[in-house]
Amino acid sequence: MIRSACPSDAADIATIYNHYITGTTVSFEEAPVSTTEMENRLKSVSEASLPWLVFEEDGQLKGYAYASKWKPRSAYRFSVESSVYLRHDCTGRGLGRLLYEALFAELARRGIHSVIGGVALPNEASVALHEKLGMKKIAHFEEVGFKFGKWLDVAYWQKRL
C-alpha cells in the first residue's frame, strides 16, 4: 500500500535512510539521522505543500519517496527534487518505480511542472529507474562529493509533468 507519510513513520524512515548514509555513497550525508531529525524533515516537506509517500506491506515500511523544493526562490516554485529510498532488503522488486509513479502523479495533481532527480554515481539501479520513468539526463558534475575516501560524481535527471 502506498500512502502519505505521517510523523509516526519517522523512525522507520530514518532506519531505511541511515543504511544509505553509513554503508553507501548513495547519500552524501555522513552521520546517521535521528528520528527527531527525520520528523523535522517530514514536517518541512509538508509545510512546503509537497508529498512524502511510503510503501507499506504487511505492516512494515519498505520504502519512501518525497519531493522537496528545487531552489528557494519563488520562480522555482513549480520545480521539485525527487528522492526515493527502499529498505536495503527490498530492492529489485519494482517498489521504487511504484513509489515514483505515485509521487509523480501526486506532483502533477498539485501543479508541479518539473521533477529533478539527483543520482550519486556510480549507481546503475538508480539511473535505470530514472530513465525507465521517462526522465532525461540533463547534467553531470564530476567529483563534487567526497565520501569513504573517494571522489564521487553526481548527475541529474529531469522530467516535465
PDB file of C-alpha atoms in Angstrom:
ATOM      1  CA  MET A   1       0.000   0.000   0.000  1.00  0.00           C
ATOM      2  CA  ILE A   2       1.248   3.466  -0.867  1.00  0.00           C
ATOM      3  CA  ARG A   3       0.080   6.203   1.477  1.00  0.00           C
ATOM      4  CA  SER A   4       1.116   9.598   2.772  1.00  0.00           C
ATOM      5  CA  ALA A   5       3.798   9.526   5.426  1.00  0.00           C
ATOM      6  CA  CYS A   6       2.914  10.569   8.946  1.00  0.00           C
ATOM      7  CA  PRO A   7       5.087  11.614  11.908  1.00  0.00           C
ATOM      8  CA  SER A   8       4.892   8.119  13.404  1.00  0.00           C
ATOM      9  CA  ASP A   9       6.771   6.830  10.319  1.00  0.00           C
ATOM     10  CA  ALA A  10       9.857   8.902  11.143  1.00  0.00           C
ATOM     11  CA  ALA A  11      11.754   6.155  12.990  1.00  0.00           C
ATOM     12  CA  ASP A  12      11.274   3.612  10.184  1.00  0.00           C
ATOM     13  CA  ILE A  13      12.182   6.196   7.552  1.00  0.00           C
ATOM     14  CA  ALA A  14      15.338   7.115   9.478  1.00  0.00           C
ATOM     15  CA  THR A  15      16.297   3.432   9.710  1.00  0.00           C
ATOM     16  CA  ILE A  16      15.882   2.973   5.958  1.00  0.00           C
ATOM     17  CA  TYR A  17      17.835   6.135   5.179  1.00  0.00           C
ATOM     18  CA  ASN A  18      20.627   5.537   7.698  1.00  0.00           C
ATOM     19  CA  HIS A  19      21.589   2.356   5.864  1.00  0.00           C
ATOM     20  CA  TYR A  20      22.419   4.514   2.836  1.00  0.00           C
ATOM     21  CA  ILE A  21      24.294   7.061   4.935  1.00  0.00           C
ATOM     22  CA  THR A  22      26.529   4.626   6.794  1.00  0.00           C
ATOM     23  CA  GLY A  23      27.083   1.951   4.177  1.00  0.00           C
ATOM     24  CA  THR A  24      26.858   3.501   0.722  1.00  0.00           C
ATOM     25  CA  THR A  25      27.713   6.565  -1.329  1.00  0.00           C
ATOM     26  CA  VAL A  26      24.075   6.974  -2.402  1.00  0.00           C
ATOM     27  CA  SER A  27      23.629   9.729   0.187  1.00  0.00           C
ATOM     28  CA  PHE A  28      26.278  12.367   0.727  1.00  0.00           C
ATOM     29  CA  GLU A  29      25.325  12.689   4.373  1.00  0.00           C
ATOM     30  CA  GLU A  30      27.952  11.104   6.587  1.00  0.00           C
ATOM     31  CA  ALA A  31      26.310  10.921  10.021  1.00  0.00           C
ATOM     32  CA  PRO A  32      23.119   8.956  10.754  1.00  0.00           C
ATOM     33  CA  VAL A  33      19.960  10.998  11.272  1.00  0.00           C
ATOM     34  CA  SER A  34      17.823  10.720  14.384  1.00  0.00           C
ATOM     35  CA  THR A  35      14.099  10.100  14.498  1.00  0.00           C
ATOM     36  CA  THR A  36      13.647  13.711  15.629  1.00  0.00           C
ATOM     37  CA  GLU A  37      15.613  14.989  12.641  1.00  0.00           C
ATOM     38  CA  MET A  38      13.508  12.855  10.308  1.00  0.00           C
ATOM     39  CA  GLU A  39      10.323  14.198  11.950  1.00  0.00           C
ATOM     40  CA  ASN A  40      11.612  17.707  11.176  1.00  0.00           C
ATOM     41  CA  ARG A  41      12.266  16.762   7.555  1.00  0.00           C
ATOM     42  CA  LEU A  42       8.784  15.288   7.185  1.00  0.00           C
ATOM     43  CA  LYS A  43       7.349  18.485   8.643  1.00  0.00           C
ATOM     44  CA  SER A  44       9.411  20.662   6.292  1.00  0.00           C
ATOM     45  CA  VAL A  45       8.136  18.779   3.223  1.00  0.00           C
ATOM     46  CA  SER A  46       4.564  19.018   4.492  1.00  0.00           C
ATOM     47  CA  GLU A  47       4.895  22.743   5.200  1.00  0.00           C
ATOM     48  CA  ALA A  48       6.060  23.225   1.601  1.00  0.00           C
ATOM     49  CA  SER A  49       2.787  21.556   0.476  1.00  0.00           C
ATOM     50  CA  LEU A  50       4.733  18.713  -1.112  1.00  0.00           C
ATOM     51  CA  PRO A  51       4.116  14.963  -0.831  1.00  0.00           C
ATOM     52  CA  TRP A  52       6.040  12.356   1.134  1.00  0.00           C
ATOM     53  CA  LEU A  53       4.810   8.849   0.360  1.00  0.00           C
ATOM     54  CA  VAL A  54       5.601   5.496   1.949  1.00  0.00           C
ATOM     55  CA  PHE A  55       5.170   1.933   0.745  1.00  0.00           C
ATOM     56  CA  GLU A  56       3.810  -0.277   3.497  1.00  0.00           C
ATOM     57  CA  GLU A  57       3.491  -4.050   3.245  1.00  0.00           C
ATOM     58  CA  ASP A  58       2.437  -6.436   6.000  1.00  0.00           C
ATOM     59  CA  GLY A  59       2.563  -3.571   8.497  1.00  0.00           C
ATOM     60  CA  GLN A  60       6.184  -2.699   7.657  1.00  0.00           C
ATOM     61  CA  LEU A  61       7.596   0.292   5.806  1.00  0.00           C
ATOM     62  CA  LYS A  62       9.509  -0.960   2.765  1.00  0.00           C
ATOM     63  CA  GLY A  63      10.402   2.387   1.213  1.00  0.00           C
ATOM     64  CA  TYR A  64       9.528   6.010   0.672  1.00  0.00           C
ATOM     65  CA  ALA A  65       9.611   8.794  -1.888  1.00  0.00           C
ATOM     66  CA  TYR A  66       9.213  12.513  -1.477  1.00  0.00           C
ATOM     67  CA  ALA A  67       9.661  15.836  -3.202  1.00  0.00           C
ATOM     68  CA  SER A  68      11.426  18.897  -1.886  1.00  0.00           C
ATOM     69  CA  LYS A  69      11.841  22.381  -3.232  1.00  0.00           C
ATOM     70  CA  TRP A  70      14.405  22.536  -6.034  1.00  0.00           C
ATOM     71  CA  LYS A  71      15.543  26.030  -5.039  1.00  0.00           C
ATOM     72  CA  PRO A  72      14.136  28.532  -2.533  1.00  0.00           C
ATOM     73  CA  ARG A  73      13.500  31.465  -4.918  1.00  0.00           C
ATOM     74  CA  SER A  74       9.857  31.903  -5.924  1.00  0.00           C
ATOM     75  CA  ALA A  75      10.305  31.439  -9.677  1.00  0.00           C
ATOM     76  CA  TYR A  76      11.359  27.834  -8.963  1.00  0.00           C
ATOM     77  CA  ARG A  77       8.068  27.057  -7.163  1.00  0.00           C
ATOM     78  CA  PHE A  78       6.847  24.656  -9.898  1.00  0.00           C
ATOM     79  CA  SER A  79      10.065  22.580  -9.863  1.00  0.00           C
ATOM     80  CA  VAL A  80      10.981  19.977  -7.255  1.00  0.00           C
ATOM     81  CA  GLU A  81      13.719  17.487  -6.481  1.00  0.00           C
ATOM     82  CA  SER A  82      12.573  13.918  -6.008  1.00  0.00           C
ATOM     83  CA  SER A  83      14.078  11.232  -3.785  1.00  0.00           C
ATOM     84  CA  VAL A  84      13.291   7.566  -3.313  1.00  0.00           C
ATOM     85  CA  TYR A  85      14.774   5.093  -0.842  1.00  0.00           C
ATOM     86  CA  LEU A  86      13.964   1.442  -0.240  1.00  0.00           C
ATOM     87  CA  ARG A  87      14.740  -0.805   2.673  1.00  0.00           C
ATOM     88  CA  HIS A  88      18.025  -2.469   1.675  1.00  0.00           C
ATOM     89  CA  ASP A  89      16.410  -5.911   1.514  1.00  0.00           C
ATOM     90  CA  CYS A  90      13.509  -4.731  -0.674  1.00  0.00           C
ATOM     91  CA  THR A  91      15.336  -3.604  -3.794  1.00  0.00           C
ATOM     92  CA  GLY A  92      14.778  -5.155  -7.207  1.00  0.00           C
ATOM     93  CA  ARG A  93      11.045  -5.705  -6.682  1.00  0.00           C
ATOM     94  CA  GLY A  94       9.760  -2.648  -8.561  1.00  0.00           C
ATOM     95  CA  LEU A  95       8.866  -0.745  -5.382  1.00  0.00           C
ATOM     96  CA  GLY A  96      10.952   2.278  -6.375  1.00  0.00           C
ATOM     97  CA  ARG A  97       9.053   2.514  -9.660  1.00  0.00           C
ATOM     98  CA  LEU A  98       5.695   2.237  -7.869  1.00  0.00           C
ATOM     99  CA  LEU A  99       6.649   4.939  -5.381  1.00  0.00           C
ATOM    100  CA  TYR A 100       7.963   7.273  -8.073  1.00  0.00           C
ATOM    101  CA  GLU A 101       4.890   6.769 -10.267  1.00  0.00           C
ATOM    102  CA  ALA A 102       2.627   7.621  -7.331  1.00  0.00           C
ATOM    103  CA  LEU A 103       4.814  10.590  -6.405  1.00  0.00           C
ATOM    104  CA  PHE A 104       4.830  11.963  -9.959  1.00  0.00           C
ATOM    105  CA  ALA A 105       1.045  11.594 -10.221  1.00  0.00           C
ATOM    106  CA  GLU A 106       0.588  13.478  -6.956  1.00  0.00           C
ATOM    107  CA  LEU A 107       3.015  16.189  -8.030  1.00  0.00           C
ATOM    108  CA  ALA A 108       1.155  16.648 -11.328  1.00  0.00           C
ATOM    109  CA  ARG A 109      -2.122  16.881  -9.401  1.00  0.00           C
ATOM    110  CA  ARG A 110      -0.567  19.672  -7.320  1.00  0.00           C
ATOM    111  CA  GLY A 111       0.514  21.615 -10.403  1.00  0.00           C
ATOM    112  CA  ILE A 112       4.222  20.834 -10.314  1.00  0.00           C
ATOM    113  CA  HIS A 113       5.792  21.251 -13.753  1.00  0.00           C
ATOM    114  CA  SER A 114       9.292  19.777 -13.435  1.00  0.00           C
ATOM    115  CA  VAL A 115      10.811  16.964 -11.362  1.00  0.00           C
ATOM    116  CA  ILE A 116      14.581  16.709 -10.975  1.00  0.00           C
ATOM    117  CA  GLY A 117      16.316  13.673  -9.526  1.00  0.00           C
ATOM    118  CA  GLY A 118      19.950  13.619  -8.473  1.00  0.00           C
ATOM    119  CA  VAL A 119      21.986  10.409  -8.501  1.00  0.00           C
ATOM    120  CA  ALA A 120      25.388   9.839  -6.909  1.00  0.00           C
ATOM    121  CA  LEU A 121      27.439   7.840  -9.384  1.00  0.00           C
ATOM    122  CA  PRO A 122      28.027   5.045  -9.974  1.00  0.00           C
ATOM    123  CA  ASN A 123      24.514   3.739  -9.288  1.00  0.00           C
ATOM    124  CA  GLU A 124      23.213   1.678 -12.208  1.00  0.00           C
ATOM    125  CA  ALA A 125      19.932   0.769 -10.489  1.00  0.00           C
ATOM    126  CA  SER A 126      19.007   4.388  -9.807  1.00  0.00           C
ATOM    127  CA  VAL A 127      19.994   5.500 -13.310  1.00  0.00           C
ATOM    128  CA  ALA A 128      17.825   2.723 -14.766  1.00  0.00           C
ATOM    129  CA  LEU A 129      14.887   3.702 -12.545  1.00  0.00           C
ATOM    130  CA  HIS A 130      15.004   7.362 -13.542  1.00  0.00           C
ATOM    131  CA  GLU A 131      15.283   6.536 -17.235  1.00  0.00           C
ATOM    132  CA  LYS A 132      12.533   3.889 -17.061  1.00  0.00           C
ATOM    133  CA  LEU A 133      10.225   6.610 -15.777  1.00  0.00           C
ATOM    134  CA  GLY A 134      10.954   8.852 -18.746  1.00  0.00           C
ATOM    135  CA  MET A 135      13.458  11.122 -17.058  1.00  0.00           C
ATOM    136  CA  LYS A 136      16.210  12.564 -19.241  1.00  0.00           C
ATOM    137  CA  LYS A 137      19.801  13.095 -18.090  1.00  0.00           C
ATOM    138  CA  ILE A 138      20.433  16.827 -18.043  1.00  0.00           C
ATOM    139  CA  ALA A 139      23.652  17.336 -16.076  1.00  0.00           C
ATOM    140  CA  HIS A 140      26.751  15.547 -14.861  1.00  0.00           C
ATOM    141  CA  PHE A 141      29.034  17.069 -12.241  1.00  0.00           C
ATOM    142  CA  GLU A 142      32.411  15.433 -11.777  1.00  0.00           C
ATOM    143  CA  GLU A 143      33.972  14.815  -8.358  1.00  0.00           C
ATOM    144  CA  VAL A 144      31.638  17.059  -6.360  1.00  0.00           C
ATOM    145  CA  GLY A 145      31.321  14.734  -3.359  1.00  0.00           C
ATOM    146  CA  PHE A 146      33.947  13.052  -1.203  1.00  0.00           C
ATOM    147  CA  LYS A 147      32.932  10.070   0.925  1.00  0.00           C
ATOM    148  CA  PHE A 148      34.663   6.907   2.119  1.00  0.00           C
ATOM    149  CA  GLY A 149      37.981   8.214   0.794  1.00  0.00           C
ATOM    150  CA  LYS A 150      36.939   8.724  -2.817  1.00  0.00           C
ATOM    151  CA  TRP A 151      35.633  11.449  -5.109  1.00  0.00           C
ATOM    152  CA  LEU A 152      32.118  10.960  -6.462  1.00  0.00           C
ATOM    153  CA  ASP A 153      30.187  12.325  -9.417  1.00  0.00           C
ATOM    154  CA  VAL A 154      26.547  13.417  -9.339  1.00  0.00           C
ATOM    155  CA  ALA A 155      24.198  13.503 -12.312  1.00  0.00           C
ATOM    156  CA  TYR A 156      20.696  14.894 -12.627  1.00  0.00           C
ATOM    157  CA  TRP A 157      17.661  13.607 -14.495  1.00  0.00           C
ATOM    158  CA  GLN A 158      14.581  15.701 -15.274  1.00  0.00           C
ATOM    159  CA  LYS A 159      11.005  15.069 -16.294  1.00  0.00           C
ATOM    160  CA  ARG A 160       8.324  17.601 -17.144  1.00  0.00           C
ATOM    161  CA  LEU A 161       4.955  16.533 -15.845  1.00  0.00           C
TER     162      LEU A 161
END
